mmCIF file of C-alpha atoms in Angstrom:
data_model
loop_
_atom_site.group_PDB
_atom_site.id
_atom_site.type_symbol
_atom_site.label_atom_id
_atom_site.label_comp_id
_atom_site.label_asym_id
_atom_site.label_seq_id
_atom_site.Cartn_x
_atom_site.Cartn_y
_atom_site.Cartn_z
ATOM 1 C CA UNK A 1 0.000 0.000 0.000
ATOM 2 C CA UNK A 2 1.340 3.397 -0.934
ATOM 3 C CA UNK A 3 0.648 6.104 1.289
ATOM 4 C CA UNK A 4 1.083 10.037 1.328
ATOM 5 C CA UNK A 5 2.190 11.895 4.072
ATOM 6 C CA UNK A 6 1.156 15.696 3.966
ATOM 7 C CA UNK A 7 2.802 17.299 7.026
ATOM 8 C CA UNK A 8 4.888 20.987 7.667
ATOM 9 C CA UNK A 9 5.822 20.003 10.685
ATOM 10 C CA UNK A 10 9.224 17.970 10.355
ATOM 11 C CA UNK A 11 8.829 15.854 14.275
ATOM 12 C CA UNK A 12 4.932 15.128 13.332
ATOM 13 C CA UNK A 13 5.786 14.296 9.373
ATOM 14 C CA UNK A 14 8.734 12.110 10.139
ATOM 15 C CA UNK A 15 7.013 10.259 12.967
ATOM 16 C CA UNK A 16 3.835 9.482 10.902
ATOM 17 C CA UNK A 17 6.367 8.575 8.024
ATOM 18 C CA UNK A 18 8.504 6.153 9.919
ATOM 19 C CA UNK A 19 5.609 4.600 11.654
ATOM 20 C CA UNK A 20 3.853 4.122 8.718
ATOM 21 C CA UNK A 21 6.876 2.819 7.451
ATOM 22 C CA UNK A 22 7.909 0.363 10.406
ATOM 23 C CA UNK A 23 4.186 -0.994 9.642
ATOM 24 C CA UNK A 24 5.257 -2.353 6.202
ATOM 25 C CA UNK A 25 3.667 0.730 4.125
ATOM 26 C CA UNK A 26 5.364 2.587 1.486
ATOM 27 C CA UNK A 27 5.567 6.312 2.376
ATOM 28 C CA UNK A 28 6.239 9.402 0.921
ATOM 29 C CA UNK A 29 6.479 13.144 2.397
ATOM 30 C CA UNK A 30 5.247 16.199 1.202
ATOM 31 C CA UNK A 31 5.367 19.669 3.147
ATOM 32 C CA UNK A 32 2.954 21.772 1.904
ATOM 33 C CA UNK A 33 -0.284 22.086 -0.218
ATOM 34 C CA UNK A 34 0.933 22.371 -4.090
ATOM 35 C CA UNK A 35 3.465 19.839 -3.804
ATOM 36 C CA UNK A 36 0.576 17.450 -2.438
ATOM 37 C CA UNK A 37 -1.509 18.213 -4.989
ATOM 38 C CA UNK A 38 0.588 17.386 -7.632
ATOM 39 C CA UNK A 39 2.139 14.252 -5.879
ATOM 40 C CA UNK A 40 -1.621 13.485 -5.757
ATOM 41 C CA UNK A 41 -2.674 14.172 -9.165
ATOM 42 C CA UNK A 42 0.553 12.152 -10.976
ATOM 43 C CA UNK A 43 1.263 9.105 -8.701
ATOM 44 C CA UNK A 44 -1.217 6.218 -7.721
ATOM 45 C CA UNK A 45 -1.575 6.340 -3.894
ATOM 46 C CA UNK A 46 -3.879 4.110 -1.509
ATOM 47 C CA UNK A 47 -4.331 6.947 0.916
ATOM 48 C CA UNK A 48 -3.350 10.281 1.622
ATOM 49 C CA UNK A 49 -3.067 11.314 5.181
ATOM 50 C CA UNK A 50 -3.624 14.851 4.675
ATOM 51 C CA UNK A 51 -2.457 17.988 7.311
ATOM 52 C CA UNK A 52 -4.915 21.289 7.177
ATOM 53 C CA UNK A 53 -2.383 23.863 8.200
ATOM 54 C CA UNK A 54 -0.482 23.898 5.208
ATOM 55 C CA UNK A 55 1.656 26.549 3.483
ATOM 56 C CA UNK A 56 1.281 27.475 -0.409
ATOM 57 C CA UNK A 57 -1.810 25.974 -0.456
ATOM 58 C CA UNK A 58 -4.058 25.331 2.512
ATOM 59 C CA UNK A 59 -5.182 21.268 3.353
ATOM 60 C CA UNK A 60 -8.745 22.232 2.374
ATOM 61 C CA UNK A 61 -7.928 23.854 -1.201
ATOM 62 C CA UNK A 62 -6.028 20.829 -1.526
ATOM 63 C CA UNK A 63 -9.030 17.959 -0.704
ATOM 64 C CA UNK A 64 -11.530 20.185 -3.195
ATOM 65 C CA UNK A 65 -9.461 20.232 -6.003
ATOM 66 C CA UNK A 66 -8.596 16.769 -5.699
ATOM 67 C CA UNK A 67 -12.252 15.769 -5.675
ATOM 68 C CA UNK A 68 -13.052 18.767 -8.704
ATOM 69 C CA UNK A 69 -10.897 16.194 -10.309
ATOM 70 C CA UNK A 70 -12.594 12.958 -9.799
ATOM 71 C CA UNK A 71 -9.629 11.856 -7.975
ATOM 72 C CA UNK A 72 -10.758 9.380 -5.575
ATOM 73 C CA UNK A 73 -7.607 8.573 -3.052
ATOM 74 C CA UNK A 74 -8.918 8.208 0.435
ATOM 75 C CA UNK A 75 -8.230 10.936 2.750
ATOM 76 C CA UNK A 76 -7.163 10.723 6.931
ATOM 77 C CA UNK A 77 -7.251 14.111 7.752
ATOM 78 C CA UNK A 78 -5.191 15.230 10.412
ATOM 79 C CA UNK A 79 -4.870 18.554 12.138
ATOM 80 C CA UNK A 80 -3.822 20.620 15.291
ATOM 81 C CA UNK A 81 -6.913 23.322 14.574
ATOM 82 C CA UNK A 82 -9.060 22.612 18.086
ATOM 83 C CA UNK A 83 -12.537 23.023 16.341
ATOM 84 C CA UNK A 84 -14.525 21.695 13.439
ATOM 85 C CA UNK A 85 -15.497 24.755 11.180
#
């Protein structure tokens, strides 16, 4: 199973990564919002776990245009925000 890793934060990133990894999954790490997009758009992946807080392009703007696209990759959405808009 492939997995992407969308994550700013370098401690939070690498420790999702490397558990992920230790698990038997293959991983790769974006930090920020375009560069997830594309990875997303151009490269099968099983899941995305997807971070909010993101810079150049926010987690949200991200999600939409992925869907906008049809593209179908299930998303774990994780966050440090402490309420649900």
């Amino acid at each position: 199973m492939r997995v992407l890793v969308v994550e700013d934060d370098p401690m939070i990133g690498r420790a999702v990564a490397d558990g992920l990894q230790g698990d038997g999954y293959a991983v790769d790490w974006v930090r920020d919002g375009a560069a997830a997009e594309l990875a997303l758009k151009h490269g099968p992946y099983d899941l995305a776990v997807l971070d909010l807080g993101l810079p150049r392009k926010d987690g949200f703007e991200v999600l939409k245009s992925l869907r906008r696209a049809r593209i179908e990759v299930p998303v774990l959405i994780i966050t440090a925000r402490d309420a649900v808009a």
